[in-house]
């Protein structure tokens, strides 16, 4: 099973250039059969640009997770702290094998009208 994630273009590009090996989320999908993330680069790109296999999902205390992921976080500590402010736990989706599409796709190519706020299950 796959999930579609909306990711800011600067972070989506860092995933595919290899400098961001973790995608951080306040909450993650509960379905254990999800093994692939399809990346929707949000505004202004507004295209599906590729996908990656999930190597693992890490959940930990906010500060502990930063210590484990900082080197390949692709974001600043300040951005991380702001994103997880008022949270006790943080989640990191570890990026596995990735495929950047040669031509970006539209959401309509997946039968989707609107991008998800967080994530959406897809086939």
C-alpha atoms as one frame of an Amber mdcrd trajectory, in Angstrom:
protein
   0.000   0.000   0.000   1.082   3.578  -0.665   0.413   6.927   0.950   0.465
  10.310  -0.738   2.242  12.951   1.367   2.144  16.680   0.750   5.686  17.999
   1.202   7.003  21.514   0.654   9.008  21.630  -2.599  12.310  22.553  -0.935
  12.070  19.494   1.321  10.759  17.219  -1.446  13.769  18.133  -3.584  16.137
  17.430  -0.690  14.648  13.949  -0.371  15.445  13.195  -4.002  18.926  14.718
  -3.933  19.736  12.533  -0.907  20.358  15.300   1.620  17.096  14.646   3.524
  16.760  11.038   4.636  13.930  11.592   7.118  10.465  13.057   6.617   9.115
  14.338   9.919   5.468  14.110  10.902   3.417  14.949  13.977   1.322  11.861
  13.272   1.774   8.922  10.934  -0.536   6.487   9.242  -1.655   3.504  11.288
  -1.932   0.961   8.469   1.068  -1.392   8.822   0.920  -2.462   5.158   2.048
   0.967   3.924   5.511   0.560   2.414   5.756   3.450  -0.077   5.412   7.230
   0.114   4.315   9.054  -3.031   5.608  12.639  -2.849   3.348  15.540  -3.771
   5.400  18.740  -3.925   2.995  21.378  -2.649   2.578  24.951  -3.885   3.946
  26.421  -6.085   4.975  23.121  -7.786   1.711  21.233  -7.159   2.896  18.017
  -8.804   3.648  14.434  -7.787   7.403  14.231  -8.329   8.369  10.749  -7.188
   8.141   8.101  -4.509  10.253   6.282  -1.970  10.167   3.062  -0.016   9.831
   3.391   3.746  12.873   1.828   5.380  11.391   2.365   8.860   9.241   4.700
  10.920  10.799   6.047  14.095   8.782   7.446  16.999  10.537   8.916  19.999
  10.747  11.797  22.414  11.174  14.993  20.352  14.744  15.680  21.494  15.873
  12.046  21.249  14.545  11.751  17.702  16.443  14.887  16.683  19.661  13.414
  18.078  19.131  10.271  15.975  18.198  12.052  12.736  19.869  15.483  12.762
  22.671  14.661  10.337  20.272  13.828   7.499  17.231  15.793   8.654  17.373
  18.265   5.769  16.007  20.941   8.111  17.355  23.249  10.788  17.040  22.544
  14.494  15.018  25.750  14.788  12.533  24.572  12.148  12.309  21.142  13.826
  11.703  22.652  17.278   9.048  24.989  15.913   7.292  22.180  14.021   7.174
  19.930  17.106   6.538  22.681  19.674   4.026  21.518  22.308   4.545  17.870
  21.280   6.084  15.172  23.465   6.678  12.695  20.636   7.916  13.068  17.085
   7.838  10.735  14.083  10.393  10.313  11.326   9.797   8.318   8.158  13.177
   7.003   7.007  13.639   7.280   3.243  14.601   4.054   1.523  15.010   3.392
  -2.203  13.615   6.336  -4.134  12.372   6.979  -7.638  12.089  10.486  -9.022
   9.649  10.574 -11.915  11.125  11.718 -15.241   7.938  13.743 -15.750   6.010
  15.074 -12.737   2.420  13.865 -12.509  -0.788  15.662 -11.632  -3.032  14.596
  -8.782  -5.656  13.839 -11.425  -3.349  11.103 -12.764  -4.078   9.337  -9.452
  -7.803  10.152  -9.540  -7.334  12.734  -6.776  -8.891  16.206  -6.852  -7.273
  17.865  -3.834  -3.940  17.360  -2.090  -4.090  15.868   1.386  -3.460  18.082
   4.412  -1.258  15.398   5.885  -1.488  12.100   3.988  -3.887  10.001   1.943
  -3.925   6.262   1.295  -3.645   5.371  -2.390  -3.229   2.175  -4.403
